[in-house]
């Protein structure tokens, strides 16, 4: 049975910088650090919907805060962020439709009137992980889910008009850019290690080949010297015997 090809790499719901629930697909290790870098940059003084670009990925999020919103939110939700990372060729309509849906289901399970999000520890809403995974699969891979996502977008965020898009490099400090390179560096490091191992093996092989060649050359030289010395001794004996014969 073939595995489902996820179009969403990872998704999480966080309060400020505290991730409450998260799902990361097995193929998304290279983007796993993006959420923790983006979350501290999100300003909750106003509600916002924004897309960051990073290489071939889009990081989409909806952040709750005071200010204009299609659906008014309870003050207790100010600080919540709904985030998803997807390939850039997946566009924005479906990811934002997905975000609208996970927000709706999350707040249905965790009633803002009775839930103190500020007191939840990291992964304090981990029982939502399964729902997050199911919605990622449904909205990211099935036709019905994609249609639901588009419907959510058209209803709730006016077909993503007005959603800002920024390059992630513009809002990151130098140290954070270095953090984003960790995954790539690790993968390159593994490749470099393999290359060094192969290089050492090849170098060893070449060294033994050279040793064998030198040994063979020494044997040949010794053999030629032996022949030369032996032939010279034989020639001297023949000449001496001929002289004695004629005398």
C-alpha positions as a Python dict, from the first residue, in 0.01 Angstrom:
ca = {
    (1, 'X'): (0, 0, 0),
    (2, 'X'): (154, 332, -104),
    (3, 'X'): (186, 612, 149),
    (4, 'X'): (-12, 934, 117),
    (5, 'X'): (182, 1219, -40),
    (6, 'X'): (129, 1505, 205),
    (7, 'X'): (113, 1855, 60),
    (8, 'X'): (141, 2010, 409),
    (9, 'X'): (483, 1963, 564),
    (10, 'X'): (399, 2059, 921),
    (11, 'X'): (139, 2242, 1124),
    (12, 'X'): (104, 2368, 1478),
    (13, 'X'): (-111, 2577, 1710),
    (14, 'X'): (76, 2790, 1961),
    (15, 'X'): (11, 3043, 2234),
    (16, 'X'): (276, 3312, 2187),
    (17, 'X'): (593, 3103, 2157),
    (18, 'X'): (456, 2793, 2332),
    (19, 'X'): (357, 2519, 2088),
    (20, 'X'): (39, 2355, 2220),
    (21, 'X'): (-19, 2096, 1947),
    (22, 'X'): (184, 1999, 1641),
    (23, 'X'): (212, 1747, 1362),
    (24, 'X'): (516, 1709, 1134),
    (25, 'X'): (520, 1471, 839),
    (26, 'X'): (810, 1228, 808),
    (27, 'X'): (939, 1410, 498),
    (28, 'X'): (947, 1752, 665),
    (29, 'X'): (1260, 1737, 879),
    (30, 'X'): (1415, 2023, 686),
    (31, 'X'): (1131, 2260, 787),
    (32, 'X'): (1087, 2140, 1145),
    (33, 'X'): (1276, 2439, 1292),
    (34, 'X'): (1084, 2707, 1101),
    (35, 'X'): (787, 2731, 1339),
    (36, 'X'): (1003, 2790, 1648),
    (37, 'X'): (1185, 3069, 1463),
    (38, 'X'): (871, 3235, 1324),
    (39, 'X'): (659, 3231, 1642),
    (40, 'X'): (866, 3489, 1837),
    (41, 'X'): (836, 3725, 1538),
    (42, 'X'): (455, 3728, 1538),
    (43, 'X'): (293, 4045, 1672),
    (44, 'X'): (-38, 3982, 1849),
    (45, 'X'): (-123, 4345, 1903),
    (46, 'X'): (-355, 4303, 1605),
    (47, 'X'): (-518, 4008, 1434),
    (48, 'X'): (-320, 3919, 1124),
    (49, 'X'): (-291, 3672, 842),
    (50, 'X'): (49, 3647, 681),
    (51, 'X'): (261, 3430, 454),
    (52, 'X'): (638, 3408, 482),
    (53, 'X'): (842, 3270, 196),
    (54, 'X'): (1147, 3055, 257),
    (55, 'X'): (1316, 2883, -38),
    (56, 'X'): (1052, 2652, -188),
    (57, 'X'): (820, 2672, 114),
    (58, 'X'): (543, 2905, 228),
    (59, 'X'): (481, 2953, 602),
    (60, 'X'): (119, 3060, 645),
    (61, 'X'): (-36, 3167, 972),
    (62, 'X'): (-337, 3327, 1134),
    (63, 'X'): (-263, 3513, 1458),
    (64, 'X'): (-540, 3621, 1697),
    (65, 'X'): (-531, 3960, 1859),
    (66, 'X'): (-738, 4275, 1898),
    (67, 'X'): (-846, 4450, 1583),
    (68, 'X'): (-1058, 4371, 1278),
    (69, 'X'): (-1146, 4007, 1226),
    (70, 'X'): (-1412, 3828, 1023),
    (71, 'X'): (-1520, 3643, 1337),
    (72, 'X'): (-1473, 3829, 1666),
    (73, 'X'): (-1258, 3631, 1906),
    (74, 'X'): (-1258, 3619, 2284),
    (75, 'X'): (-979, 3817, 2451),
    (76, 'X'): (-847, 3492, 2601),
    (77, 'X'): (-749, 3380, 2251),
    (78, 'X'): (-528, 3684, 2189),
    (79, 'X'): (-186, 3528, 2142),
    (80, 'X'): (-299, 3210, 1965),
    (81, 'X'): (-133, 3132, 1631),
    (82, 'X'): (-245, 2874, 1376),
    (83, 'X'): (42, 2789, 1142),
    (84, 'X'): (106, 2555, 849),
    (85, 'X'): (408, 2503, 622),
    (86, 'X'): (352, 2389, 265),
    (87, 'X'): (536, 2387, -70),
    (88, 'X'): (507, 2721, -247),
    (89, 'X'): (340, 2561, -551),
    (90, 'X'): (43, 2469, -328),
    (91, 'X'): (-64, 2832, -328),
    (92, 'X'): (-239, 3010, -40),
    (93, 'X'): (-612, 2946, -71),
    (94, 'X'): (-607, 2586, 50),
    (95, 'X'): (-354, 2641, 334),
    (96, 'X'): (-553, 2936, 470),
    (97, 'X'): (-878, 2743, 434),
    (98, 'X'): (-713, 2466, 635),
    (99, 'X'): (-605, 2718, 902),
    (100, 'X'): (-960, 2850, 932),
    (101, 'X'): (-1080, 2493, 988),
    (102, 'X'): (-823, 2398, 1253),
    (103, 'X'): (-895, 2725, 1435),
    (104, 'X'): (-1268, 2648, 1435),
    (105, 'X'): (-1220, 2291, 1559),
    (106, 'X'): (-955, 2384, 1815),
    (107, 'X'): (-1172, 2654, 1976),
    (108, 'X'): (-1468, 2415, 1971),
    (109, 'X'): (-1265, 2169, 2179),
    (110, 'X'): (-1095, 2429, 2399),
    (111, 'X'): (-1368, 2676, 2485),
    (112, 'X'): (-1209, 3022, 2510),
    (113, 'X'): (-1455, 3112, 2786),
    (114, 'X'): (-1327, 2834, 3013),
    (115, 'X'): (-971, 2768, 2890),
    (116, 'X'): (-675, 2964, 3021),
    (117, 'X'): (-434, 2934, 2729),
    (118, 'X'): (-163, 3120, 2919),
    (119, 'X'): (-140, 2837, 3172),
    (120, 'X'): (-109, 2554, 2920),
    (121, 'X'): (241, 2399, 2915),
    (122, 'X'): (427, 2310, 2594),
    (123, 'X'): (216, 2052, 2408),
    (124, 'X'): (-58, 2103, 2665),
    (125, 'X'): (-314, 2042, 2389),
    (126, 'X'): (-142, 1733, 2251),
    (127, 'X'): (-473, 1546, 2239),
    (128, 'X'): (-550, 1767, 1936),
    (129, 'X'): (-252, 1621, 1747),
    (130, 'X'): (-462, 1345, 1589),
    (131, 'X'): (-720, 1595, 1465),
    (132, 'X'): (-439, 1812, 1327),
    (133, 'X'): (-296, 1515, 1137),
    (134, 'X'): (-636, 1414, 999),
    (135, 'X'): (-709, 1767, 877),
    (136, 'X'): (-362, 1796, 721),
    (137, 'X'): (-427, 1478, 523),
    (138, 'X'): (-784, 1572, 431),
    (139, 'X'): (-717, 1931, 327),
    (140, 'X'): (-376, 1858, 178),
    (141, 'X'): (-449, 1551, -30),
    (142, 'X'): (-821, 1491, -92),
    (143, 'X'): (-1035, 1673, -345),
    (144, 'X'): (-1320, 1714, -97),
    (145, 'X'): (-1087, 1864, 160),
    (146, 'X'): (-946, 2108, -93),
    (147, 'X'): (-1298, 2219, -189),
    (148, 'X'): (-1381, 2270, 180),
    (149, 'X'): (-1064, 2474, 220),
    (150, 'X'): (-1153, 2698, -75),
    (151, 'X'): (-1503, 2743, 67),
    (152, 'X'): (-1356, 2842, 405),
    (153, 'X'): (-1128, 3094, 237),
    (154, 'X'): (-1408, 3254, 37),
    (155, 'X'): (-1632, 3275, 341),
    (156, 'X'): (-1388, 3377, 613),
    (157, 'X'): (-1094, 3562, 463),
    (158, 'X'): (-1225, 3708, 139),
    (159, 'X'): (-1034, 3477, -90),
    (160, 'X'): (-700, 3563, 83),
    (161, 'X'): (-703, 3918, -52),
    (162, 'X'): (-507, 4144, 175),
    (163, 'X'): (-293, 3866, 321),
    (164, 'X'): (58, 3997, 347),
    (165, 'X'): (352, 3808, 206),
    (166, 'X'): (709, 3863, 323),
    (167, 'X'): (1037, 3689, 270),
    (168, 'X'): (1147, 3527, 593),
    (169, 'X'): (1501, 3658, 544),
    (170, 'X'): (1379, 4015, 598),
    (171, 'X'): (1259, 3952, 953),
    (172, 'X'): (1527, 3717, 1081),
    (173, 'X'): (1843, 3813, 1261),
    (174, 'X'): (2174, 3675, 1142),
    (175, 'X'): (2185, 3412, 1417),
    (176, 'X'): (1838, 3290, 1323),
    (177, 'X'): (1938, 3256, 960),
    (178, 'X'): (2222, 3037, 1081),
    (179, 'X'): (1967, 2829, 1278),
    (180, 'X'): (1768, 2774, 960),
    (181, 'X'): (2079, 2636, 796),
    (182, 'X'): (2131, 2373, 1068),
    (183, 'X'): (1918, 2110, 896),
    (184, 'X'): (2087, 2171, 563),
    (185, 'X'): (2430, 2172, 726),
    (186, 'X'): (2352, 1844, 901),
    (187, 'X'): (2251, 1684, 573),
    (188, 'X'): (2558, 1824, 401),
    (189, 'X'): (2770, 1704, 693),
    (190, 'X'): (2642, 1349, 647),
    (191, 'X'): (2722, 1369, 277),
    (192, 'X'): (3067, 1512, 349),
    (193, 'X'): (3134, 1236, 603),
    (194, 'X'): (3040, 971, 348),
    (195, 'X'): (3261, 1144, 93),
    (196, 'X'): (3554, 1152, 337),
    (197, 'X'): (3509, 783, 416),
    (198, 'X'): (3503, 696, 46),
    (199, 'X'): (3802, 924, -16),
    (200, 'X'): (4004, 759, 259),
    (201, 'X'): (3917, 416, 121),
    (202, 'X'): (4017, 523, -230),
    (203, 'X'): (4339, 679, -101),
    (204, 'X'): (4422, 356, 81),
    (205, 'X'): (4356, 155, -233),
    (206, 'X'): (4577, 385, -440),
    (207, 'X'): (4853, 366, -176),
    (208, 'X'): (4851, -15, -180),
    (209, 'X'): (4846, -10, -558),
    (210, 'X'): (5152, 216, -561),
    (211, 'X'): (5329, -4, -303),
    (212, 'X'): (5261, -314, -510),
    (213, 'X'): (5383, -138, -824),
    (214, 'X'): (5701, -24, -653),
    (215, 'X'): (5760, -374, -515),
    (216, 'X'): (5712, -519, -861),
    (217, 'X'): (5956, -267, -1008),
    (218, 'X'): (6214, -354, -740),
    (219, 'X'): (6174, -726, -817),
    (220, 'X'): (6215, -659, -1190),
    (221, 'X'): (6528, -448, -1131),
    (222, 'X'): (6677, -713, -905),
    (223, 'X'): (6598, -979, -1162),
    (224, 'X'): (6759, -775, -1442),
    (225, 'X'): (7068, -710, -1230),
    (226, 'X'): (7087, -1080, -1153),
    (227, 'X'): (7064, -1164, -1521),
    (228, 'X'): (7320, -903, -1613),
    (229, 'X'): (7565, -1015, -1348),
    (230, 'X'): (7510, -1380, -1431),
    (231, 'X'): (7543, -1322, -1805),
    (232, 'X'): (7862, -1117, -1753),
    (233, 'X'): (8019, -1393, -1540),
    (234, 'X'): (7927, -1653, -1804),
    (235, 'X'): (8079, -1438, -2082),
    (236, 'X'): (8406, -1396, -1891),
    (237, 'X'): (8432, -1772, -1838),
    (238, 'X'): (8373, -1843, -2210),
    (239, 'X'): (8637, -1589, -2318),
    (240, 'X'): (8893, -1728, -2073),
    (241, 'X'): (8833, -2087, -2188),
    (242, 'X'): (8875, -1982, -2554),
    (243, 'X'): (9208, -1813, -2477),
    (244, 'X'): (9336, -2120, -2296),
    (245, 'X'): (9227, -2341, -2587),
    (246, 'X'): (9421, -2143, -2846),
    (247, 'X'): (9726, -2119, -2624),
}
